[in-house]
Amino acid sequence: MTAHLTAPARTLLKEIFGYSEFRGQQAEIITHVVNGGHCLVLMPTGGGKSLCYQLPALLRNGVGIVISPLIALMENQVAVLRERGVRAAYLNSALVPEAAEAVEQKMLAGEYDLVYVAPERLLTARFHALLQRIAISLFAIDEAHCVSQWGHDFRPEYGRLSVLPQQFPQVPRIALTASADARTRADILRCLDLHQARTFISSFDRPNLCYRITARSNGRMQLLNFIRNQHPGEAGIVYCQSRRKVEETAAWLNTNQIPALAYHAGMEAPVRTRHQKKFLQQTGWVMVATSAFGLGIDKPDVRFVAHLDLPKSIESYYQETGRAGRDGLPANAWMVYGPGDIIRLRSQIESATEQRSILVRQAATTRLDALLALCETTMCRRRSLLDYFGEPPASSDESACGNCDACLATVPVQDVTIAAQKALSCAYRTGQCFGTEYLIDILTGKQTDRIRQWGHDRISTFGIGCELSSEGWRIVFRHLLALGYLIAGEDRAGGERIALQLTPAARNLLRGEIRVKLRLSSRHHAPPHRQAHPDLSAPDRCEIR
Ligand code: ADP
Ligand code: ZN
């Protein structure tokens, strides 16, 4: 930063925002924008993106226009800015027409430094005419990934922001996002015509977070043990997918002497606010919530974020886990998941994207696969996450972070190709009509009425899987689902809710062309006396044409 710029920027940083230092690339970005440059800023949530446009807006002539998709967030930002003495306002559909008009008048009179607007308003003829008449210091496009159909939060209004470079080419455009894979990034550059602009990418690494992802056996009990053993009396967030599960889990934790609060969008607003306040202001509360909780939450000493269900994407996972350990002290990101999650998320994609383009569906499926790959990997979780965000390793020795379950693992990785082949054979030989539990009963040789009724005690895969416990087999099946060797089809003759079916890729695995490795501990193996067929190492091959 040039000396001439450093002085006023530093003064404002201290006097208005109360910080003594710029963080990461803030100084560089601010200098670039103050000098009239366009840019794309990729910075993780909590990295300090807002300052990158707020400070330049104060230093440049005219009003800074911030495009933001979330009404609650823009109101909150404006309130904080006003408290700091910044002349800020917002324009969105929550304002009555008179109030909106008053804001517009003041804009004309040059009485604002920053105005936050919803994208749909920016595109109206009326607002457009207003913008033509005033001095604009910059356009900040927050949550810029919303321009992309490939992104996880596509908003059609954002796609029309291409009017900005066309109509106001000279006004600096600063696009900001916390998550953008290569394809989304390309869409942002195209839509906002930022090809010539600089891109600032901050590290997405959160070294103080320890990532752990495990198979769900009894989710609640696993959670309780985790909190009791690792976080007694500490603040944490537990994410669940449904409102009902949020309430049940919070109640259950309370009966187990873990002080817990519930939070979801279906609750009355005053209750929600009360719970949020308690969590933020007091110590030691566990907040059990849906993904509705967390936007704009900036509590430094959240010691853990737990997921009882898989979130919908790596972006959500990263954002939600990112709420832990903001103070830089050690914190845990803990998650359990099972085949049910995979089935739920796949069917959500099917139903949510039925009406939409193939691209949207393809994008959603790709994102889910990436999330499952993160769960199923036997490699470093942190490296997998950073790979997803396109962040290259800092040095050649970056494959192990030393602070995730994979890097800390004491459980060795095992080749389970034969077990995987047995599982696939079993699904195939029973007509691909059955779900995981039934197939496990066959593999482990259980003489249930149902198995006898179907005559499945007489097929060649009956009882050939005695080397693994039922839980061990669950892991194998989950892995096969996650890696796409099996898919969960609809009900068929078996009358099951889900019927596991083989995909074309399964053939390569059955032929032994692909090997499968998993982390299995001793408890996933059956005790020796149960291993009725110790010599049965040869897989039961099945021929699929
Ligand atoms: P983002 O939009 O990237 O999620 P914010 O702009 O909301 O992040 O900033 C996250 C937190 O970091 C806020 O509490 C903010 O006040 C704080 N912050 C930002 N810049 C600095 C800085 N230079 N020094 C100290 N704290 C900062
Ligand atoms: Zn690691």
Coordinates of C-alpha atoms and ligand atoms in Angstrom, one line a residue:
M1 CA 0.0 0.0 0.0
T2 CA 1.4 3.4 -0.9
A3 CA 2.2 5.6 2.0
H4 CA -0.2 8.2 0.7
L5 CA -3.0 5.6 0.9
T6 CA -1.9 3.8 4.0
A7 CA -2.3 6.7 6.3
P8 CA -6.0 7.5 5.7
A9 CA -7.0 3.8 5.4
R10 CA -5.2 2.9 8.6
T11 CA -6.8 5.9 10.4
L12 CA -10.3 4.8 9.3
L13 CA -9.5 1.1 10.1
K14 CA -8.7 2.2 13.7
E15 CA -11.2 5.0 14.2
I16 CA -14.3 3.5 12.6
F17 CA -13.7 -0.3 12.7
G18 CA -11.6 -0.4 15.8
Y19 CA -8.9 -2.7 14.4
S20 CA -5.2 -2.1 14.5
E21 CA -4.1 -4.3 11.6
F22 CA -5.4 -5.4 8.2
R23 CA -6.0 -9.1 7.9
G24 CA -4.6 -11.3 5.2
Q25 CA -5.0 -9.6 1.8
Q26 CA -7.3 -6.9 3.0
A27 CA -4.7 -4.1 2.6
E28 CA -3.8 -5.2 -0.9
I29 CA -7.5 -5.5 -2.0
I30 CA -8.4 -2.2 -0.5
T31 CA -5.5 -0.4 -2.3
H32 CA -6.5 -2.0 -5.6
V33 CA -10.1 -0.9 -5.3
V34 CA -9.4 2.6 -4.0
N35 CA -7.2 3.1 -7.1
G36 CA -10.2 2.2 -9.2
G37 CA -9.5 -1.5 -9.9
H38 CA -12.0 -4.3 -10.5
C39 CA -11.5 -7.6 -8.7
L40 CA -12.8 -11.0 -7.6
V41 CA -12.2 -11.8 -3.9
L42 CA -12.4 -15.4 -2.8
M43 CA -12.2 -15.5 1.0
P44 CA -13.7 -18.0 3.5
T45 CA -16.6 -16.9 5.6
G46 CA -15.3 -14.9 8.5
G47 CA -12.2 -13.9 6.6
G48 CA -13.2 -10.2 6.6
K49 CA -14.7 -9.6 3.2
S50 CA -16.9 -6.7 4.1
L51 CA -14.0 -4.4 5.0
C52 CA -12.7 -4.9 1.4
Y53 CA -15.5 -2.8 0.0
Q54 CA -16.6 -0.8 3.1
L55 CA -13.2 1.0 3.5
P56 CA -12.8 1.9 -0.2
A57 CA -16.4 3.2 -0.3
L58 CA -15.4 5.6 2.5
L59 CA -12.2 6.6 0.8
R60 CA -13.6 7.1 -2.7
N61 CA -15.9 9.8 -3.9
G62 CA -19.6 8.9 -4.1
V63 CA -21.8 6.2 -2.7
G64 CA -20.8 2.5 -2.6
I65 CA -23.6 0.2 -3.9
V66 CA -23.5 -3.2 -2.2
I67 CA -25.6 -6.0 -3.9
S68 CA -26.6 -8.5 -1.3
P69 CA -29.1 -11.4 -1.6
L70 CA -30.0 -11.7 2.1
I71 CA -32.3 -9.2 3.6
A72 CA -31.5 -10.1 7.2
L73 CA -27.8 -9.9 6.6
M74 CA -28.0 -6.5 4.9
E75 CA -30.1 -5.1 7.7
N76 CA -27.6 -6.3 10.2
Q77 CA -24.6 -4.9 8.4
V78 CA -26.2 -1.5 8.0
A79 CA -27.1 -1.4 11.7
V80 CA -23.5 -2.2 12.7
L81 CA -22.2 0.4 10.2
R82 CA -24.5 3.1 11.6
E83 CA -23.4 2.3 15.1
R84 CA -19.9 3.0 13.9
G85 CA -21.0 6.3 12.5
V86 CA -21.0 5.3 8.8
R87 CA -23.7 6.9 6.7
A88 CA -25.3 3.7 5.5
A89 CA -28.8 2.5 4.4
Y90 CA -30.5 -0.4 2.7
L91 CA -33.2 -0.8 0.0
N92 CA -35.1 -4.0 -0.1
S93 CA -38.6 -5.4 -0.2
A94 CA -39.0 -5.1 3.5
L95 CA -39.1 -1.3 3.3
V96 CA -42.5 0.5 2.9
P97 CA -42.5 2.6 -0.3
E98 CA -42.2 5.9 1.7
A99 CA -39.1 4.7 3.5
A100 CA -37.6 3.5 0.3
E101 CA -38.3 6.9 -1.3
A102 CA -36.7 8.7 1.6
V103 CA -33.5 6.6 1.1
E104 CA -33.5 7.5 -2.6
Q105 CA -33.8 11.2 -1.9
K106 CA -30.9 11.1 0.5
M107 CA -28.9 9.2 -2.1
L108 CA -29.5 12.0 -4.5
A109 CA -28.5 14.5 -1.9
G110 CA -25.2 12.6 -1.4
E111 CA -25.9 11.8 2.2
Y112 CA -24.7 8.1 2.1
D113 CA -21.4 6.4 1.9
L114 CA -22.9 2.9 1.5
V115 CA -26.2 1.7 0.3
Y116 CA -27.1 -2.0 0.3
V117 CA -29.6 -3.2 -2.3
A118 CA -31.3 -6.4 -3.2
P119 CA -30.4 -7.5 -6.7
E120 CA -34.0 -7.2 -8.0
R121 CA -34.2 -3.6 -7.1
L122 CA -30.9 -2.8 -8.8
L123 CA -32.4 -3.9 -12.0
T124 CA -35.5 -1.7 -11.9
A125 CA -35.7 1.2 -14.3
R126 CA -36.4 3.6 -11.5
F127 CA -33.3 2.7 -9.6
H128 CA -31.3 2.6 -12.7
A129 CA -32.3 6.2 -13.5
L130 CA -31.3 7.2 -10.0
L131 CA -27.9 5.6 -10.3
Q132 CA -27.3 7.6 -13.5
R133 CA -27.7 10.8 -11.5
I134 CA -25.3 10.2 -8.7
A135 CA -21.6 9.6 -8.1
I136 CA -20.9 5.9 -7.4
S137 CA -17.7 4.9 -5.6
L138 CA -18.0 1.2 -6.3
F139 CA -20.2 -1.8 -6.8
A140 CA -19.7 -4.6 -4.4
I141 CA -21.3 -7.9 -5.5
D142 CA -21.6 -9.9 -2.3
E143 CA -22.2 -13.7 -2.6
A144 CA -21.1 -13.5 -6.2
H145 CA -21.4 -17.2 -6.7
C146 CA -25.2 -16.6 -7.0
V147 CA -24.6 -15.6 -10.6
S148 CA -23.8 -19.1 -11.6
Q149 CA -26.2 -21.9 -12.4
W150 CA -23.4 -24.2 -11.5
G151 CA -23.0 -22.7 -8.0
H152 CA -24.9 -23.9 -5.0
D153 CA -27.1 -20.9 -4.6
F154 CA -28.1 -19.7 -8.1
R155 CA -30.3 -16.6 -8.2
P156 CA -31.7 -15.6 -11.6
E157 CA -31.6 -11.9 -10.7
Y158 CA -27.9 -12.1 -10.2
G159 CA -27.4 -13.4 -13.7
R160 CA -28.7 -10.0 -14.9
L161 CA -26.0 -8.1 -13.1
S162 CA -24.1 -8.1 -16.4
V163 CA -25.8 -4.6 -16.9
L164 CA -23.2 -3.3 -14.4
P165 CA -20.1 -3.6 -16.7
Q166 CA -22.2 -2.5 -19.7
Q167 CA -23.8 0.6 -18.1
F168 CA -21.2 1.6 -15.6
P169 CA -17.9 0.4 -17.0
Q170 CA -15.8 2.9 -15.1
V171 CA -17.1 2.1 -11.6
P172 CA -15.0 -0.4 -9.8
R173 CA -16.7 -3.8 -9.5
I174 CA -15.7 -6.0 -6.6
A175 CA -17.2 -9.5 -6.6
L176 CA -16.9 -11.4 -3.3
T177 CA -17.6 -15.0 -2.4
A178 CA -16.7 -17.6 0.1
S179 CA -17.0 -20.5 -2.3
A180 CA -16.5 -20.9 -5.9
D181 CA -15.2 -23.9 -7.8
A182 CA -13.5 -23.3 -11.1
R183 CA -16.7 -23.4 -13.1
T184 CA -18.5 -21.0 -10.8
R185 CA -15.5 -18.7 -10.9
A186 CA -15.5 -18.6 -14.6
D187 CA -19.2 -17.7 -14.6
I188 CA -18.6 -14.8 -12.2
L189 CA -15.8 -13.5 -14.4
R190 CA -18.0 -13.7 -17.5
C191 CA -21.1 -12.2 -16.0
L192 CA -19.4 -9.3 -14.4
D193 CA -16.8 -8.9 -17.2
L194 CA -13.9 -9.3 -14.8
H195 CA -11.5 -11.1 -17.1
Q196 CA -9.0 -8.3 -17.0
A197 CA -9.5 -7.9 -13.3
R198 CA -7.3 -9.2 -10.5
T199 CA -8.4 -12.2 -8.5
F200 CA -7.5 -12.4 -4.8
I201 CA -7.7 -15.8 -3.3
S202 CA -7.2 -16.3 0.4
S203 CA -6.4 -19.6 2.1
F204 CA -9.4 -21.6 3.1
D205 CA -7.4 -23.6 5.6
R206 CA -8.5 -23.4 9.2
P207 CA -5.5 -25.1 10.9
N208 CA -7.1 -25.0 14.4
L209 CA -10.1 -27.1 13.3
C210 CA -9.8 -30.9 13.7
Y211 CA -12.0 -32.6 11.2
R212 CA -13.6 -36.0 12.1
I213 CA -16.2 -37.9 10.0
T214 CA -17.4 -41.3 11.1
A215 CA -20.1 -43.8 10.3
R216 CA -23.4 -43.4 12.2
S217 CA -24.3 -46.3 14.4
N218 CA -26.4 -44.6 17.1
G219 CA -26.0 -40.9 16.2
R220 CA -27.4 -39.5 19.4
M221 CA -25.2 -41.7 21.6
Q222 CA -22.2 -41.0 19.5
L223 CA -22.9 -37.3 19.9
L224 CA -23.4 -37.5 23.7
N225 CA -20.2 -39.4 24.1
F226 CA -18.4 -36.9 21.9
I227 CA -19.7 -33.9 24.0
R228 CA -19.1 -35.6 27.3
N229 CA -15.6 -36.7 26.5
Q230 CA -14.3 -33.8 24.6
H231 CA -16.4 -30.7 25.3
P232 CA -18.0 -30.8 28.7
G233 CA -19.4 -27.4 29.6
E234 CA -18.3 -25.8 26.3
A235 CA -20.3 -24.0 23.6
G236 CA -21.0 -25.9 20.4
I237 CA -23.5 -26.1 17.5
V238 CA -25.2 -29.4 16.5
Y239 CA -26.7 -29.3 13.0
C240 CA -29.6 -31.6 12.0
Q241 CA -31.5 -31.7 8.8
S242 CA -35.1 -31.6 10.1
R243 CA -36.9 -29.3 12.5
R244 CA -38.3 -32.3 14.4
K245 CA -34.9 -33.9 14.8
V246 CA -33.6 -30.5 16.1
E247 CA -36.2 -30.4 18.8
E248 CA -35.9 -34.0 19.8
T249 CA -32.1 -33.8 20.0
A250 CA -32.1 -30.7 22.1
A251 CA -34.6 -32.2 24.5
W252 CA -32.7 -35.4 24.7
L253 CA -29.4 -33.6 25.4
N254 CA -31.1 -31.7 28.2
T255 CA -32.3 -34.9 29.8
N256 CA -28.7 -36.1 29.7
Q257 CA -27.4 -33.0 31.5
I258 CA -26.1 -31.2 28.5
P259 CA -27.6 -27.7 28.4
A260 CA -29.1 -27.4 24.9
L261 CA -31.2 -24.9 22.9
A262 CA -33.2 -25.5 19.8
Y263 CA -33.2 -23.2 16.7
H264 CA -35.1 -23.6 13.4
A265 CA -37.1 -21.5 11.0
G266 CA -40.4 -23.0 12.2
M267 CA -40.1 -21.6 15.7
E268 CA -41.7 -18.4 16.8
A269 CA -39.4 -15.5 16.2
P270 CA -39.2 -14.3 19.9
V271 CA -38.2 -17.8 21.1
R272 CA -35.6 -18.1 18.3
T273 CA -34.2 -14.7 19.3
R274 CA -34.1 -15.6 22.9
H275 CA -32.2 -18.8 22.2
Q276 CA -29.8 -17.1 20.0
K277 CA -29.1 -14.4 22.6
K278 CA -28.5 -17.0 25.3
F279 CA -26.1 -18.9 23.1
L280 CA -24.2 -15.8 22.1
Q281 CA -24.0 -14.1 25.5
Q282 CA -23.7 -17.0 28.0
T283 CA -21.2 -19.7 28.1
G284 CA -21.6 -23.4 27.8
W285 CA -24.8 -23.8 25.7
V286 CA -25.1 -26.3 22.9
M287 CA -27.2 -25.0 20.1
V288 CA -29.1 -27.7 18.2
A289 CA -30.2 -26.2 14.9
T290 CA -31.1 -26.5 11.2
S291 CA -28.9 -24.7 8.7
A292 CA -31.2 -21.7 9.3
F293 CA -28.9 -20.9 12.2
G294 CA -25.5 -19.3 11.8
L295 CA -25.6 -16.6 9.1
G296 CA -23.9 -13.6 10.6
I297 CA -23.2 -15.5 13.9
D298 CA -19.8 -14.5 15.1
K299 CA -19.2 -16.1 18.4
P300 CA -15.5 -16.6 18.9
D301 CA -15.4 -19.4 21.4
V302 CA -17.6 -22.1 19.7
R303 CA -15.5 -25.2 20.5
F304 CA -17.2 -27.6 18.3
V305 CA -19.6 -28.0 15.4
A306 CA -21.3 -31.4 15.1
H307 CA -23.3 -32.7 12.2
L308 CA -25.8 -35.4 12.9
D309 CA -26.8 -35.5 9.3
L310 CA -24.9 -34.8 6.1
P311 CA -25.3 -31.2 5.0
K312 CA -26.2 -30.7 1.3
S313 CA -22.8 -29.8 0.0
I314 CA -19.1 -29.3 0.9
E315 CA -19.8 -25.5 0.8
S316 CA -22.4 -25.9 3.5
Y317 CA -20.1 -28.2 5.5
Y318 CA -17.2 -25.8 5.2
Q319 CA -19.4 -22.8 6.1
E320 CA -21.1 -24.5 9.1
T321 CA -17.9 -26.1 10.5
G322 CA -16.2 -22.7 10.0
R323 CA -18.3 -21.3 12.9
A324 CA -16.1 -23.3 15.3
G325 CA -12.9 -21.9 16.7
R326 CA -13.1 -18.3 15.4
D327 CA -10.8 -17.4 18.2
G328 CA -8.0 -19.5 16.7
L329 CA -8.0 -22.0 19.6
P330 CA -8.4 -25.7 18.9
A331 CA -11.9 -26.7 18.0
N332 CA -13.6 -29.8 16.6
A333 CA -15.6 -30.3 13.4
W334 CA -17.4 -33.7 14.0
M335 CA -19.8 -35.5 11.7
V336 CA -21.6 -38.8 11.5
Y337 CA -23.3 -40.1 8.4
G338 CA -24.8 -43.3 7.0
P339 CA -26.5 -44.7 3.9
G340 CA -29.8 -42.9 4.8
D341 CA -28.1 -39.6 4.2
I342 CA -27.0 -40.6 0.7
I343 CA -30.5 -41.7 -0.2
R344 CA -32.1 -38.6 1.3
L345 CA -29.8 -36.2 -0.5
R346 CA -30.1 -38.1 -3.9
S347 CA -33.9 -38.0 -3.7
Q348 CA -33.8 -34.3 -2.7
I349 CA -31.8 -33.6 -5.9
E350 CA -34.3 -35.6 -7.9
S351 CA -37.4 -33.8 -6.6
A352 CA -35.9 -30.3 -6.4
T353 CA -34.5 -30.3 -9.9
E354 CA -37.2 -32.1 -11.7
Q355 CA -38.3 -28.8 -13.3
R356 CA -34.9 -27.4 -13.8
S357 CA -32.2 -27.8 -16.4
I358 CA -30.0 -30.8 -16.8
L359 CA -27.1 -28.6 -15.9
V360 CA -28.5 -27.8 -12.5
R361 CA -29.2 -31.4 -11.7
Q362 CA -25.7 -32.4 -12.9
A363 CA -24.2 -29.7 -10.8
A364 CA -26.1 -30.8 -7.7
T365 CA -25.1 -34.5 -8.3
T366 CA -21.5 -33.5 -8.8
R367 CA -21.5 -31.5 -5.5
L368 CA -23.1 -34.5 -3.6
D369 CA -20.5 -36.8 -5.0
A370 CA -17.7 -34.5 -3.9
L371 CA -19.2 -34.5 -0.4
L372 CA -19.4 -38.2 -0.3
A373 CA -15.9 -38.5 -1.5
L374 CA -14.8 -36.3 1.4
C375 CA -16.6 -38.6 3.8
E376 CA -15.3 -41.8 2.3
T377 CA -11.7 -40.8 1.7
T378 CA -9.0 -42.6 3.6
M379 CA -6.7 -39.6 2.9
C380 CA -6.4 -36.3 4.8
R381 CA -9.7 -34.5 5.2
R382 CA -8.2 -31.1 5.2
R383 CA -6.3 -31.8 1.9
S384 CA -9.6 -33.0 0.4
L385 CA -11.4 -29.9 1.5
L386 CA -8.7 -27.6 0.2
D387 CA -8.5 -29.5 -3.1
Y388 CA -12.2 -28.9 -3.5
F389 CA -11.8 -25.2 -3.1
G390 CA -8.9 -25.2 -5.6
E391 CA -6.2 -24.4 -3.1
P392 CA -2.9 -26.0 -3.9
P393 CA -0.7 -27.4 -1.2
A394 CA 1.7 -24.9 0.3
S395 CA 4.7 -27.3 0.1
S396 CA 5.4 -30.7 -1.2
D397 CA 4.8 -32.3 2.2
E398 CA 1.2 -31.3 2.5
S399 CA -0.6 -34.6 2.1
A400 CA -1.0 -35.0 5.9
C401 CA -2.2 -32.2 8.1
G402 CA -1.8 -34.0 11.5
N403 CA -5.1 -32.6 12.6
C404 CA -7.9 -34.7 11.1
D405 CA -9.1 -38.2 11.8
A406 CA -7.3 -39.6 8.8
C407 CA -4.0 -38.1 9.8
L408 CA -4.4 -39.0 13.4
A409 CA -5.8 -42.4 12.7
T410 CA -4.5 -45.4 14.6
V411 CA -6.8 -47.6 12.6
P412 CA -5.0 -49.0 9.5
V413 CA -6.4 -48.9 6.1
Q414 CA -7.4 -52.4 4.8
D415 CA -8.0 -53.8 1.4
V416 CA -11.7 -54.9 1.5
T417 CA -12.0 -55.7 -2.2
I418 CA -13.2 -59.3 -1.5
A419 CA -15.8 -58.2 1.0
A420 CA -17.0 -55.6 -1.5
Q421 CA -17.3 -58.3 -4.2
K422 CA -19.3 -60.5 -1.8
A423 CA -21.7 -57.6 -1.0
L424 CA -22.2 -56.9 -4.7
S425 CA -22.7 -60.6 -5.5
C426 CA -25.3 -60.8 -2.7
A427 CA -27.3 -57.9 -4.1
Y428 CA -27.1 -59.4 -7.6
R429 CA -28.1 -62.9 -6.6
T430 CA -31.1 -61.7 -4.7
G431 CA -32.4 -59.9 -7.8
Q432 CA -31.3 -56.4 -6.7
C433 CA -34.6 -56.0 -4.8
F434 CA -33.4 -55.6 -1.2
G435 CA -31.9 -53.1 1.2
T436 CA -28.7 -53.1 3.2
E437 CA -29.9 -54.8 6.4
Y438 CA -31.5 -57.7 4.6
L439 CA -28.4 -58.3 2.5
I440 CA -26.2 -58.2 5.6
D441 CA -28.4 -60.8 7.3
I442 CA -27.8 -63.1 4.3
L443 CA -24.1 -62.4 4.2
T444 CA -23.7 -63.1 7.9
G445 CA -25.9 -66.2 7.6
K446 CA -28.8 -65.3 9.8
Q447 CA -31.7 -67.8 9.7
T448 CA -34.6 -65.3 9.7
D449 CA -38.1 -66.2 8.7
R450 CA -37.9 -63.8 5.9
I451 CA -34.7 -65.2 4.5
R452 CA -36.2 -68.7 4.6
Q453 CA -39.4 -67.5 2.9
W454 CA -37.4 -66.2 0.0
G455 CA -35.2 -69.2 0.0
H456 CA -32.2 -67.1 0.4
D457 CA -30.7 -69.5 2.9
R458 CA -30.0 -71.7 -0.1
I459 CA -28.1 -69.2 -2.3
S460 CA -24.3 -69.2 -2.6
T461 CA -23.8 -65.9 -0.8
F462 CA -25.7 -67.1 2.3
G463 CA -23.3 -67.0 5.2
I464 CA -20.2 -66.2 3.2
G465 CA -19.6 -62.9 5.1
C466 CA -18.9 -64.1 8.6
E467 CA -15.6 -62.3 8.8
L468 CA -17.2 -59.0 9.4
S469 CA -19.7 -57.8 12.0
S470 CA -23.0 -56.3 10.8
E471 CA -21.4 -52.9 11.4
G472 CA -18.4 -53.7 9.3
W473 CA -20.8 -54.7 6.5
R474 CA -22.7 -51.5 6.9
I475 CA -19.5 -49.6 6.3
V476 CA -18.8 -51.7 3.2
F477 CA -22.3 -51.0 1.8
R478 CA -22.1 -47.3 2.6
H479 CA -18.9 -47.1 0.8
L480 CA -20.2 -48.9 -2.3
L481 CA -23.2 -46.5 -2.4
A482 CA -21.0 -43.5 -1.9
L483 CA -18.6 -44.5 -4.6
G484 CA -21.4 -45.3 -7.0
Y485 CA -21.0 -49.1 -7.3
L486 CA -24.5 -49.5 -5.9
I487 CA -27.4 -47.2 -6.2
A488 CA -30.5 -47.1 -4.1
G489 CA -33.4 -47.9 -6.5
E490 CA -37.1 -47.9 -6.0
D491 CA -39.2 -50.7 -4.4
R492 CA -39.3 -53.8 -6.4
A493 CA -40.4 -57.3 -5.8
G494 CA -38.7 -57.4 -2.4
G495 CA -41.1 -54.8 -1.1
E496 CA -38.3 -52.9 0.5
R497 CA -38.3 -49.1 0.8
I498 CA -35.0 -49.2 -1.0
A499 CA -33.5 -51.8 -3.3
L500 CA -29.8 -51.8 -3.9
Q501 CA -28.9 -52.1 -7.5
L502 CA -25.5 -52.6 -9.2
T503 CA -24.2 -49.9 -11.5
P504 CA -22.0 -50.6 -14.6
A505 CA -19.0 -49.7 -12.5
A506 CA -19.7 -52.6 -10.2
R507 CA -18.6 -54.9 -13.0
N508 CA -15.0 -53.7 -12.9
L509 CA -15.0 -54.2 -9.1
L510 CA -16.3 -57.7 -9.5
R511 CA -13.7 -58.5 -12.0
G512 CA -11.1 -57.4 -9.6
E513 CA -9.9 -54.5 -11.8
I514 CA -10.5 -52.0 -9.0
R515 CA -9.5 -52.4 -5.4
V516 CA -11.4 -50.9 -2.4
K517 CA -9.7 -49.7 0.7
L518 CA -11.4 -48.8 4.0
R519 CA -10.6 -48.0 7.5
L520 CA -11.9 -50.8 9.6
S521 CA -11.1 -51.3 13.3
S522 CA -11.1 -54.6 15.2
R523 CA -14.7 -54.0 16.3
H524 CA -15.8 -54.2 12.6
H525 CA -14.5 -57.8 12.4
A526 CA -16.5 -60.7 13.8
P527 CA -15.0 -62.6 16.7
P528 CA -12.9 -65.5 15.4
H529 CA -15.4 -68.2 16.6
R530 CA -18.1 -66.7 14.3
Q531 CA -15.9 -67.0 11.2
A532 CA -17.4 -70.2 10.0
H533 CA -15.7 -70.1 6.7
P534 CA -12.2 -69.0 7.4
D535 CA -11.0 -70.4 4.1
L536 CA -13.5 -68.6 2.0
S537 CA -11.2 -66.0 0.7
A538 CA -12.2 -66.5 -2.9
P539 CA -15.0 -64.2 -3.8
D540 CA -18.3 -65.6 -5.0
R541 CA -18.1 -64.3 -8.5
C542 CA -21.2 -63.5 -10.3
E543 CA -21.5 -63.0 -14.0
I544 CA -23.2 -59.9 -15.2
R545 CA -23.6 -59.4 -18.8
Ligands
ADP1 P1 -17.0 -12.3 5.8 O1 -17.9 -11.4 5.1 O2 -15.7 -12.6 5.0 O3 -17.6 -13.6 6.3 P2 -16.8 -10.3 7.8 O4 -16.5 -9.2 6.9 O5 -18.2 -10.4 8.3 O6 -16.4 -11.6 7.1 O7 -15.7 -10.3 9.0 C1 -15.7 -11.4 9.9 C2 -15.2 -10.9 11.2 O8 -13.9 -10.5 11.2 C3 -16.0 -9.7 11.7 O9 -16.3 -9.9 13.1 C4 -15.1 -8.6 11.5 O10 -15.4 -7.5 12.4 C5 -13.8 -9.1 11.7 N1 -12.7 -8.4 11.0 C6 -12.6 -8.1 9.7 N2 -11.5 -7.5 9.4 C7 -10.8 -7.5 10.6 C8 -9.5 -6.9 10.9 N3 -8.7 -6.3 10.0 N4 -9.1 -7.0 12.2 C9 -9.8 -7.6 13.1 N5 -11.1 -8.1 12.8 C10 -11.5 -8.1 11.6
ZN2 ZN -5.3 -34.4 7.8

